XYZ file of C-alpha atoms in Angstrom:
762
model
C 77.571 162.678 129.664
C 78.529 163.976 126.226
C 82.189 162.996 126.864
C 81.100 159.416 127.678
C 79.089 159.187 124.485
C 81.975 160.540 122.372
C 84.440 158.184 124.049
C 82.117 155.235 123.393
C 81.711 156.218 119.717
C 85.489 156.586 119.404
C 86.076 153.091 120.812
C 83.419 151.688 118.511
C 85.071 153.344 115.524
C 88.433 151.933 116.471
C 86.867 148.483 116.911
C 85.113 148.692 113.545
C 88.338 149.899 111.922
C 90.271 146.983 113.435
C 87.614 144.515 112.273
C 87.783 146.078 108.810
C 91.496 145.333 108.670
C 90.824 141.649 108.022
C 93.748 139.918 106.351
C 92.678 138.234 103.084
C 94.450 135.856 100.719
C 92.732 135.104 97.387
C 93.655 134.050 93.893
C 93.352 131.351 91.265
C 94.814 127.882 90.795
C 95.519 126.822 87.227
C 97.557 124.396 85.163
C 98.535 125.358 81.622
C 95.648 127.865 81.355
C 93.160 125.325 82.740
C 91.320 126.116 85.972
C 91.709 123.435 88.648
C 88.433 122.660 90.370
C 88.318 121.444 94.003
C 92.044 121.995 94.562
C 92.843 122.197 98.273
C 94.236 125.536 99.536
C 95.269 125.625 103.191
C 97.467 127.431 105.704
C 99.890 124.811 107.046
C 99.349 123.747 110.685
C 96.160 125.785 111.076
C 92.400 125.470 110.745
C 92.291 127.850 107.760
C 91.591 126.194 104.437
C 89.242 126.014 101.461
C 88.847 124.519 97.980
C 88.753 126.208 94.592
C 85.455 126.911 92.812
C 84.557 125.879 89.207
C 86.711 128.778 87.931
C 89.723 127.745 90.002
C 89.322 130.674 92.435
C 89.837 130.571 96.203
C 89.284 133.030 99.081
C 90.646 132.947 102.641
C 89.747 135.734 105.077
C 89.990 136.610 108.791
C 93.605 135.450 108.857
C 95.750 136.701 111.744
C 99.011 138.454 110.928
C 102.156 136.321 110.894
C 104.430 134.084 108.831
C 102.761 131.068 107.191
C 103.135 128.436 104.530
C 100.341 128.314 101.942
C 99.935 124.728 100.692
C 98.094 124.024 97.427
C 97.430 120.424 96.356
C 95.303 118.731 93.721
C 94.980 115.147 92.595
C 97.458 114.436 89.801
C 99.541 117.595 90.416
C 102.727 118.325 92.355
C 102.049 120.023 95.688
C 102.905 123.736 95.849
C 104.251 125.495 98.964
C 104.232 129.327 99.076
C 105.692 131.228 102.091
C 103.555 134.163 103.306
C 104.329 137.085 105.635
C 100.894 138.541 106.348
C 100.357 141.954 107.874
C 97.209 143.085 109.623
C 94.591 144.333 107.166
C 96.531 143.139 104.115
C 94.788 141.762 101.017
C 97.080 139.484 99.063
C 96.394 138.114 95.581
C 98.150 134.860 94.678
C 97.998 133.107 91.308
C 99.239 129.534 91.436
C 100.466 127.480 88.474
C 100.419 123.738 89.175
C 102.518 121.106 87.414
C 101.069 117.725 86.536
C 102.504 114.893 88.610
C 102.380 111.086 88.468
C 103.484 110.729 92.096
C 101.205 109.158 94.656
C 98.799 111.854 95.772
C 98.374 113.398 99.231
C 94.721 114.141 98.626
C 91.604 112.811 100.250
C 91.328 109.005 100.460
C 88.495 106.815 101.718
C 89.593 103.189 101.410
C 91.622 102.807 104.590
C 88.971 103.936 107.085
C 85.792 104.147 104.964
C 85.662 107.918 105.470
C 87.237 110.887 103.726
C 90.626 111.783 105.194
C 93.875 113.106 103.773
C 96.363 110.399 102.896
C 99.002 111.610 105.347
C 96.446 111.823 108.163
C 95.159 108.285 107.594
C 96.301 105.743 110.208
C 96.046 103.083 107.480
C 98.629 103.348 104.666
C 96.851 103.940 101.355
C 98.572 104.209 97.977
C 96.887 106.608 95.550
C 97.395 106.681 91.792
C 96.011 109.404 89.525
C 95.041 109.218 85.830
C 98.324 110.999 85.021
C 100.199 107.948 86.327
C 98.256 105.498 84.153
C 98.608 107.683 81.045
C 102.379 107.034 81.122
C 101.597 103.612 79.630
C 98.200 103.690 77.856
C 96.219 100.458 78.241
C 92.731 99.317 77.217
C 91.682 98.299 80.762
C 92.395 98.837 84.439
C 93.578 95.210 84.579
C 96.518 96.018 82.281
C 97.090 99.464 83.807
C 98.019 98.026 87.220
C 101.177 96.356 85.852
C 103.295 99.374 86.827
C 102.146 99.513 90.474
C 104.745 98.145 92.870
C 103.615 94.933 94.592
C 100.593 94.549 92.287
C 100.736 92.124 89.355
C 98.088 91.286 86.746
C 98.363 87.493 86.426
C 97.251 85.678 83.283
C 95.682 82.312 84.129
C 95.312 80.796 80.674
C 97.338 80.815 77.465
C 94.221 80.392 75.360
C 91.546 82.783 76.680
C 93.943 85.213 78.452
C 91.713 85.734 81.501
C 93.416 86.739 84.725
C 93.279 88.235 88.188
C 95.211 90.675 90.358
C 97.961 89.582 92.747
C 98.962 91.786 95.708
C 102.231 91.022 97.490
C 102.386 87.541 95.980
C 98.859 86.472 96.987
C 96.433 85.011 94.442
C 93.698 87.129 92.853
C 90.797 85.898 95.040
C 92.545 87.464 98.055
C 92.121 90.906 96.497
C 88.820 92.786 96.800
C 87.929 95.107 93.912
C 85.582 98.021 94.616
C 84.080 100.804 92.537
C 83.408 103.975 94.544
C 83.757 101.972 97.748
C 81.222 99.313 96.830
C 82.244 95.625 96.436
C 81.163 95.391 92.839
C 83.745 92.969 91.430
C 83.909 89.539 93.041
C 83.630 85.856 92.238
C 83.147 85.461 88.488
C 84.089 89.083 87.936
C 87.478 88.663 89.571
C 88.333 86.617 86.500
C 86.227 88.192 83.746
C 84.972 91.614 84.882
C 88.097 93.721 85.361
C 88.522 94.456 81.662
C 85.397 96.551 81.245
C 86.013 99.603 83.446
C 86.561 102.730 81.258
C 89.931 104.290 82.124
C 88.787 107.753 81.052
C 86.266 107.927 83.907
C 88.693 107.072 86.694
C 89.438 109.870 89.174
C 91.996 107.858 91.117
C 92.818 104.331 92.233
C 93.381 103.622 95.934
C 95.245 100.502 97.046
C 95.379 99.075 100.570
C 97.814 96.190 101.057
C 96.944 93.786 103.858
C 93.667 92.524 105.390
C 90.735 94.949 105.474
C 88.036 92.448 106.463
C 87.098 94.416 109.588
C 85.531 97.029 107.298
C 84.896 95.242 104.014
C 84.310 91.617 105.008
C 85.150 88.535 102.957
C 87.659 88.725 100.073
C 89.581 91.699 101.533
C 92.225 89.304 102.872
C 95.310 90.269 100.872
C 94.215 93.823 100.195
C 91.761 95.914 98.224
C 91.727 98.083 95.118
C 89.166 100.889 95.167
C 88.461 102.475 91.776
C 87.094 105.977 92.374
C 85.164 107.366 89.390
C 85.046 111.046 88.548
C 82.488 113.385 90.017
C 80.386 114.670 87.129
C 80.980 118.296 88.189
C 84.769 117.719 88.022
C 84.806 116.042 84.621
C 85.332 117.873 81.312
C 82.327 118.502 79.080
C 83.675 116.124 76.447
C 86.661 113.793 76.553
C 87.847 111.195 74.071
C 90.867 108.904 74.014
C 91.490 106.638 71.017
C 94.580 104.554 70.314
C 95.557 101.642 68.114
C 98.547 99.285 67.999
C 100.494 97.644 65.213
C 98.979 94.298 66.264
C 95.547 95.642 65.292
C 94.138 96.482 68.731
C 91.718 99.426 68.851
C 90.599 101.087 72.088
C 88.130 103.971 72.350
C 87.140 105.881 75.507
C 84.470 108.587 75.345
C 83.148 110.748 78.177
C 80.331 113.312 78.108
C 79.137 115.559 80.946
C 75.663 117.094 80.934
C 73.475 119.045 83.331
C 70.021 117.647 84.037
C 68.466 120.966 84.988
C 69.618 122.554 88.254
C 69.239 119.412 90.293
C 71.743 116.976 88.793
C 75.002 116.534 86.915
C 75.369 113.510 84.647
C 78.534 111.811 83.425
C 78.344 109.213 80.658
C 81.227 107.043 79.554
C 81.637 104.528 76.738
C 84.542 102.141 76.247
C 84.934 99.989 73.152
C 87.802 97.571 72.569
C 88.298 95.498 69.447
C 90.989 92.981 68.540
C 90.374 90.575 65.665
C 93.843 89.846 64.292
C 94.763 86.136 64.313
C 98.490 85.950 65.087
C 100.491 82.755 65.680
C 104.138 83.784 65.865
C 105.222 80.757 67.934
C 103.732 78.352 65.352
C 101.744 76.187 67.791
C 98.546 76.490 65.682
C 96.914 78.533 68.487
C 96.299 82.271 68.678
C 99.038 84.105 70.576
C 96.541 86.680 71.878
C 92.838 86.197 72.537
C 90.494 87.923 70.101
C 88.108 90.305 71.853
C 85.085 92.458 71.146
C 84.055 94.431 74.246
C 81.770 97.348 75.003
C 81.178 98.982 78.375
C 78.636 101.719 79.130
C 78.843 103.763 82.343
C 76.653 106.560 83.677
C 76.851 108.463 86.964
C 74.346 110.966 88.392
C 75.156 113.428 91.168
C 72.088 115.138 92.592
C 72.188 118.579 94.228
C 70.404 118.465 97.605
C 69.871 120.844 100.476
C 72.733 121.298 102.926
C 75.069 119.627 100.399
C 73.828 116.169 101.335
C 75.175 113.366 99.152
C 73.094 111.508 96.585
C 74.819 109.739 93.710
C 73.690 106.923 91.457
C 75.784 105.017 88.924
C 75.266 102.115 86.553
C 77.454 100.081 84.229
C 76.763 97.537 81.516
C 79.518 95.343 80.118
C 79.396 92.866 77.250
C 82.409 90.930 76.038
C 82.929 88.281 73.384
C 86.394 86.731 73.524
C 87.923 83.607 72.106
C 91.315 82.018 71.630
C 92.431 78.675 70.245
C 92.909 76.990 66.891
C 93.951 79.618 64.352
C 91.298 78.360 61.877
C 88.402 78.218 64.393
C 85.093 79.974 63.791
C 81.757 79.941 65.639
C 80.469 76.941 63.714
C 82.989 74.809 65.668
C 81.891 76.112 69.097
C 81.533 73.167 71.512
C 82.551 70.548 68.934
C 85.543 68.212 68.626
C 86.840 69.406 65.256
C 88.597 72.678 66.221
C 89.577 73.591 69.781
C 88.884 77.049 71.172
C 87.848 78.714 74.398
C 84.933 81.019 73.670
C 83.550 83.235 76.440
C 80.467 85.457 76.348
C 80.179 87.793 79.348
C 77.020 89.777 80.020
C 77.059 91.931 83.148
C 75.297 94.945 84.667
C 75.866 96.855 87.880
C 74.043 99.517 89.872
C 75.519 101.370 92.838
C 74.763 104.475 94.816
C 75.142 106.542 97.971
C 72.411 108.470 99.798
C 72.867 110.649 102.875
C 69.754 110.392 105.002
C 67.945 113.689 105.776
C 68.897 113.815 109.455
C 71.131 116.110 111.455
C 73.417 113.187 112.225
C 75.631 112.042 109.307
C 73.944 108.784 108.275
C 74.967 107.351 104.894
C 73.293 104.501 103.043
C 75.252 102.868 100.218
C 74.302 99.932 98.007
C 75.354 97.919 95.003
C 73.610 95.294 92.886
C 75.111 93.295 90.055
C 74.102 90.474 87.747
C 76.733 88.452 85.881
C 75.911 85.875 83.184
C 78.620 83.640 81.814
C 78.373 81.492 78.691
C 81.679 79.748 78.079
C 82.942 76.815 76.070
C 86.372 75.261 76.685
C 86.728 72.845 73.782
C 83.811 70.495 74.437
C 83.397 71.559 78.085
C 80.425 73.887 78.451
C 80.403 76.255 81.421
C 77.242 78.233 82.063
C 76.985 80.317 85.213
C 75.046 83.147 86.757
C 76.013 85.221 89.758
C 73.929 87.897 91.468
C 75.139 89.970 94.394
C 73.160 92.539 96.371
C 74.896 94.658 98.997
C 73.594 97.341 101.351
C 75.409 99.292 104.039
C 74.389 101.961 106.572
C 77.098 103.958 108.366
C 77.066 106.618 111.070
C 80.078 108.911 111.237
C 80.301 110.769 114.548
C 83.019 112.861 116.201
C 82.982 113.108 119.995
C 85.921 115.134 121.299
C 89.052 113.034 120.598
C 87.044 110.127 119.192
C 86.140 109.808 115.499
C 83.585 106.999 115.391
C 82.304 104.987 112.467
C 79.497 102.534 113.200
C 77.862 100.501 110.479
C 75.772 97.547 109.510
C 75.911 95.668 106.216
C 73.989 92.931 104.449
C 75.227 90.943 101.483
C 73.342 88.332 99.488
C 75.080 86.128 96.923
C 73.354 83.848 94.429
C 75.504 81.538 92.332
C 74.500 78.756 89.973
C 76.392 76.849 87.293
C 76.511 73.488 85.542
C 79.498 72.102 87.503
C 79.739 70.002 90.684
C 79.941 73.275 92.635
C 76.133 73.514 92.667
C 75.097 69.867 92.839
C 73.425 68.508 95.981
C 74.173 65.098 97.569
C 71.237 63.609 95.665
C 72.674 64.728 92.332
C 70.129 67.521 91.833
C 71.123 71.047 90.891
C 71.195 73.301 93.931
C 72.095 76.979 93.505
C 74.407 78.457 96.118
C 72.619 81.132 98.195
C 74.531 82.886 100.957
C 73.349 85.613 103.338
C 76.051 87.612 105.068
C 74.807 90.230 107.581
C 77.431 92.106 109.542
C 78.046 94.795 112.154
C 81.198 96.851 112.491
C 82.542 99.666 114.660
C 85.680 101.743 114.317
C 87.075 104.371 116.680
C 89.906 106.652 115.602
C 91.298 108.217 118.772
C 93.452 111.352 118.712
C 95.800 110.681 121.629
C 97.615 113.920 120.867
C 98.447 116.125 117.905
C 101.059 113.612 116.753
C 99.567 110.270 117.829
C 96.452 108.469 116.604
C 95.052 105.093 117.558
C 92.452 103.192 115.522
C 90.478 100.286 116.981
C 87.987 98.303 114.916
C 85.855 95.183 115.126
C 83.508 93.442 112.711
C 81.085 90.598 113.292
C 79.621 88.663 110.354
C 77.203 85.784 110.280
C 77.627 83.613 107.214
C 74.533 81.476 106.554
C 76.844 78.545 105.699
C 79.909 79.032 107.875
C 78.233 80.817 110.828
C 80.058 83.265 113.107
C 83.066 85.259 111.895
C 84.864 87.895 113.994
C 87.574 90.188 112.573
C 89.314 92.763 114.832
C 91.620 95.551 113.658
C 94.280 97.791 115.223
C 96.209 100.741 113.804
C 98.608 103.300 115.255
C 100.017 106.410 113.565
C 102.818 108.647 114.793
C 103.355 111.966 113.032
C 107.007 112.410 113.946
C 106.871 115.827 112.224
C 105.343 117.354 109.086
C 107.515 115.187 106.845
C 107.814 111.880 108.746
C 104.999 109.422 109.477
C 105.193 105.980 111.084
C 102.245 103.559 110.966
C 101.640 100.137 112.461
C 98.605 98.043 111.459
C 97.441 94.625 112.612
C 94.274 92.652 112.024
C 92.595 89.517 110.794
C 90.860 88.532 107.595
C 88.678 85.748 106.264
C 87.697 84.390 102.865
C 84.848 82.095 101.902
C 85.957 80.147 98.837
C 83.865 79.869 95.673
C 86.108 77.456 93.833
C 84.670 77.362 90.335
C 84.101 81.113 90.099
C 87.729 81.803 90.917
C 89.907 78.909 89.747
C 90.064 79.143 85.985
C 92.288 76.047 85.748
C 89.390 73.960 87.058
C 87.573 74.485 83.758
C 90.252 74.386 81.062
C 92.434 71.623 79.734
C 91.768 67.973 80.453
C 92.630 67.750 84.148
C 90.152 66.167 86.536
C 89.074 68.334 89.478
C 89.306 66.514 92.822
C 87.987 67.874 96.142
C 89.247 65.772 99.042
C 87.036 67.443 101.679
C 84.459 70.134 102.357
C 86.391 73.385 101.998
C 86.404 75.552 105.136
C 86.893 79.363 105.165
C 90.436 80.623 105.148
C 91.617 82.932 107.937
C 94.564 85.282 108.119
C 96.452 87.269 110.761
C 98.449 90.258 109.591
C 100.906 92.867 110.872
C 102.244 95.761 108.786
C 104.808 98.473 109.591
C 104.951 101.504 107.291
C 107.299 104.511 107.242
C 106.729 107.571 105.033
C 109.203 110.427 104.551
C 108.957 113.598 102.462
C 111.703 115.979 101.369
C 111.039 119.492 100.019
C 113.988 121.366 98.500
C 114.438 125.131 98.083
C 114.836 124.602 94.343
C 111.254 123.352 94.177
C 112.208 119.704 93.815
C 110.382 117.024 95.784
C 111.228 113.541 97.078
C 108.885 111.085 98.776
C 109.950 107.721 100.174
C 107.729 104.961 101.516
C 108.748 101.624 103.032
C 106.648 98.764 104.416
C 107.302 95.425 106.082
C 104.486 92.902 106.464
C 103.766 89.445 107.819
C 100.563 87.470 107.135
C 99.800 84.041 108.614
C 97.075 81.867 107.032
C 95.151 78.903 108.379
C 92.838 76.659 106.332
C 94.438 77.976 103.162
C 93.347 76.307 99.920
C 96.232 75.693 97.524
C 95.547 73.836 94.255
C 97.866 70.844 93.817
C 98.986 70.494 90.179
C 102.067 68.354 90.831
C 100.882 65.178 92.625
C 99.070 63.922 89.519
C 99.536 65.647 86.118
C 95.985 64.620 85.137
C 94.333 66.141 88.223
C 93.922 69.359 90.206
C 93.500 68.435 93.872
C 91.893 70.900 96.289
C 91.858 70.690 100.071
C 92.350 72.854 103.149
C 95.986 72.978 104.132
C 96.841 70.810 107.132
C 99.262 73.357 108.454
C 99.805 77.036 107.794
C 100.910 79.461 105.099
C 102.899 82.682 105.314
C 103.274 85.793 103.188
C 105.957 88.197 104.365
C 108.207 90.737 102.769
C 109.508 94.263 102.289
C 108.283 96.943 99.893
C 109.791 100.320 99.009
C 108.539 103.202 96.831
C 110.274 106.393 95.760
C 108.830 109.482 94.033
C 111.256 112.140 92.803
C 110.300 115.330 90.978
C 113.024 117.756 89.925
C 112.369 121.320 88.848
C 114.120 120.648 85.519
C 111.165 118.529 84.345
C 112.473 115.088 85.312
C 110.123 112.845 87.319
C 111.008 109.384 88.593
C 108.846 106.859 90.370
C 110.379 103.522 91.311
C 109.466 100.648 93.583
C 110.691 97.235 94.634
C 109.159 94.382 96.636
C 110.841 91.348 98.145
C 108.459 88.448 98.780
C 108.723 85.308 100.882
C 105.529 83.300 100.349
C 105.290 79.654 101.400
C 103.121 76.978 102.988
C 104.082 74.279 105.463
C 102.304 70.981 106.064
C 102.150 69.664 109.613
C 103.288 66.260 108.335
C 106.554 67.549 106.849
C 109.242 70.087 107.675
C 109.546 71.430 104.122
C 108.416 74.867 102.994
C 106.464 74.800 99.740
C 106.544 77.890 97.596
C 103.298 78.344 95.635
C 103.287 78.277 91.864
C 103.480 81.502 89.865
C 104.769 83.578 92.786
C 107.824 85.752 92.228
C 110.484 86.266 94.924
C 111.003 89.902 94.023
C 109.621 92.511 91.679
C 110.439 96.052 90.592
C 108.601 98.827 88.749
C 109.582 102.235 87.414
C 108.254 105.256 85.579
C 110.635 107.943 84.303
C 109.205 111.073 82.702
C 110.833 114.156 81.237
C 109.339 117.317 79.785
C 111.619 119.000 77.271
C 112.150 122.669 78.276
C 110.322 125.239 76.195
C 108.200 122.610 74.444
C 104.987 120.704 74.973
C 106.749 117.372 74.427
C 106.896 114.727 77.172
C 108.824 111.457 77.223
C 107.760 108.513 79.421
C 109.739 105.325 80.027
C 107.922 102.705 82.107
C 108.568 99.109 82.972
C 108.573 96.241 85.415
C 110.846 93.319 86.214
C 109.981 90.040 87.941
C 112.084 87.417 89.663
C 111.872 83.691 89.046
C 108.596 81.795 89.590
C 107.887 78.079 89.937
C 105.827 76.875 86.972
C 103.189 74.097 86.631
C 105.044 71.460 84.612
C 103.375 68.136 83.755
C 105.550 65.412 85.251
C 109.183 64.361 85.109
C 109.312 64.079 81.309
C 108.072 67.629 80.684
C 110.938 69.402 78.821
C 109.753 72.885 79.802
C 111.540 74.816 82.547
C 110.309 74.311 86.111
C 111.207 77.922 86.903
C 110.748 81.058 84.870
C 113.682 83.316 84.027
C 113.898 86.896 85.249
C 111.680 88.809 82.820
C 110.753 92.394 82.107
C 108.174 94.375 80.125
C 109.334 97.861 79.132
C 107.576 100.651 77.249
C 108.393 104.096 75.905
C 106.002 106.891 74.938
C 106.205 110.414 73.608
C 103.300 112.860 73.657
C 102.694 116.372 72.377
C 100.136 118.659 74.027
C 100.746 121.914 72.136
C 97.349 121.954 70.425
C 94.289 123.416 72.100
C 92.128 120.657 73.614
C 94.196 118.027 71.784
C 97.048 115.695 72.731
C 98.848 113.248 70.448
C 100.862 110.350 71.805
C 102.657 107.300 70.508
C 105.365 104.844 71.378
C 106.495 101.253 71.664
C 105.280 98.550 74.044
C 107.460 95.614 75.104
C 110.683 97.233 73.873
C 112.688 94.053 74.500
C 110.232 91.988 72.415
C 110.159 89.500 75.299
C 107.751 86.552 75.282
C 107.824 83.452 77.497
C 107.993 80.993 74.619
C 111.410 81.972 73.260
C 113.354 79.806 75.704
C 110.903 76.863 75.742
C 110.232 74.062 73.228
C 106.519 74.869 73.504
C 104.120 76.706 75.840
C 100.801 74.883 75.388
C 101.126 71.148 75.941
C 99.782 69.049 73.018
C 98.317 72.065 71.213
C 97.943 69.960 68.017
C 95.963 67.284 69.855
C 93.710 69.358 72.168
C 91.054 66.625 72.477
C 93.637 63.972 73.519
C 92.694 61.692 70.637
C 96.216 60.376 70.064
C 97.425 59.643 73.588
C 97.969 56.133 74.979
C 97.258 55.143 78.585
C 98.323 52.098 80.586
C 96.062 49.839 82.650
C 96.180 52.304 85.546
C 94.883 55.121 83.330
C 98.224 56.936 83.186
C 99.536 58.417 79.945
C 102.617 56.622 78.616
C 105.294 57.880 76.200
C 104.872 57.139 72.499
C 106.519 58.288 69.299
C 103.759 60.881 68.842
C 103.769 61.793 72.531
C 107.345 61.349 73.820
C 106.727 63.394 76.989
C 103.589 61.464 78.070
C 101.452 64.602 78.148
C 97.812 65.520 77.797
C 96.574 68.847 76.436
C 97.083 71.637 78.996
C 97.198 75.440 78.505
C 98.031 76.247 82.143
C 101.765 76.844 81.687
C 101.467 80.648 81.692
C 103.096 83.405 83.685
C 103.437 86.353 81.299
C 101.754 87.894 78.228
C 102.547 86.173 74.952
C 102.501 89.443 73.005
C 105.753 90.819 71.623
C 106.921 94.264 70.534
C 104.289 96.558 69.064
C 103.933 100.254 68.322
C 100.947 102.394 69.260
C 99.523 105.769 68.289
C 96.715 107.681 69.958
C 94.931 110.986 70.385
C 93.155 112.592 73.356
C 90.570 115.355 73.122
C 89.456 117.317 76.179
C 86.846 120.088 76.030
C 85.955 121.865 79.262
């Protein structure tokens, strides 16, 4: 009996001793003496992983003995790979120094599938850009910052007021959905006027999906979506400030402050102020070359600490902007009159958005956004007053059942729009505000066929109170060929309900008459996209990532404004035929261990429409055939000095000329905007940067006799018309033109220097 007891105690001791020999890996993750919070630390091809705490520390235990690869990644930093040979009972301390990177991140993304997933694991290709990428070319707004993203182009729509929208793969701005933290906050009026007021300093990352995403996001996500993810308050520094000014007199200020509201909440407050009041007329057309602006944006985000780490966040933004462009001698006393021409725009907008995880065992998430946009604009003597209100609510259930990862949701969107144009006039001539209800249901199933193969099936049903039933299916397939090669195929449909006067800036400026030949029906699209991603890791520590995509999108009912049939009119109708957007896109990220980093991309676009009555392909105006972007950075060894060289180049575009006598070019030349910057970060909490924008001093007017047609007669007081109402040539008007500022395809701002300072206190 005693021997049995001793033997049992001996076995227990051995068992306890073996359990005590747990293998542990712990350490810290830092970058230039700064702790990295929420960095991902994982054992490759295993279930072992964690994230760093507020001090940058991590801890992995109960690891079996063997040879592994420890992978450390963080948004905005180059991924680190550390080989491990773990022995039983070993405790290993690892300190990791991360290098800042502008390459597209491999961190968690949400835009492709509406749930958090690593970028490489996502069946939908998502491009991710960190703040480090946008700091290579400092800009006062996210609208300007996107100019160095391959396949994405900020398009100016007016020479006078400089408003614009975002083109993706050659498609007009209204085909692009803009979201903040996953909520459709920017749409309609804001597609034109609201993109300038998002503080860059509060952006955590920007996610871009190219191709239709209507099965998850509904109307407007036809050409793609841009999701602006703001910082989590707990991740942000205590105080941050970024101030820069240019030799043209522009001043931009970003300020961020993080506070704790007791133990229950973290609060992040951001302020952006932009001022430009310098009247410059270098092309001598009597009009301002750049619109004068006075803009302030206030942003605040609350993250509440709840039991079981349930999510509750609330954010709000207020944006006010006063901008005008026009006659160099204009002031507010001339607003709306016929003495001095200007386009004066007052924008007043607020937004509220949030996410709340319901207190149930099942993961149920309710998200909402509300915004109110007031527009008070004057285009010469044309007064445009508009108000848009959008309320959006969405409930999703995320459930994993064996190989199935389900997402089921329901959404409701209400849009109110009213203005003083024919867009909101009833048949009896009375004002009738546009009110649209859009309830929807959607389901998505991500199926793990095997370790290397995933299949995603999705379907969305919407009921538009005006256009009735809308169905949008979606299909995606991902093949992980190995750890460094991924192949994706996506297909789906999209739809877009057109709000003409909130989106088409040309319908309000100049002297053209707006003509609608029919009731405009919703546009529909059918898309297929093939994406290949390859990564190379070198023993020297260098890194290369390559990404290539081919896409094809077919549109029916597309609405293309006709500027060419009659130079005095803009004619809108649904296309009696079809339209196509197809092309190839390639991106390359290269990081060498000597401090050189290169990011380059190129896109080749074939965009056209075809009428059933003709056999000709019509290429839309202001659409380039090819485009390229690059960012080259170098850190000088042994110093805290960085050099950044960024730029873009665009192929020829067809331009909106005014008739056969117009002396301006029908096609734009190949043009490029290039910038260089140097920054020094050797001071504690302080960084100084400066450089030159538009190194080539390129502006579109240098090769043209003029840019704005009849800029010295903006009210058409000195034109002569024939009996048919057509303008005829005269000595004063040899080209038979009326005033028109729509001949625009690039910024009219030449070379300028800039100098700035950033302060970060953690």
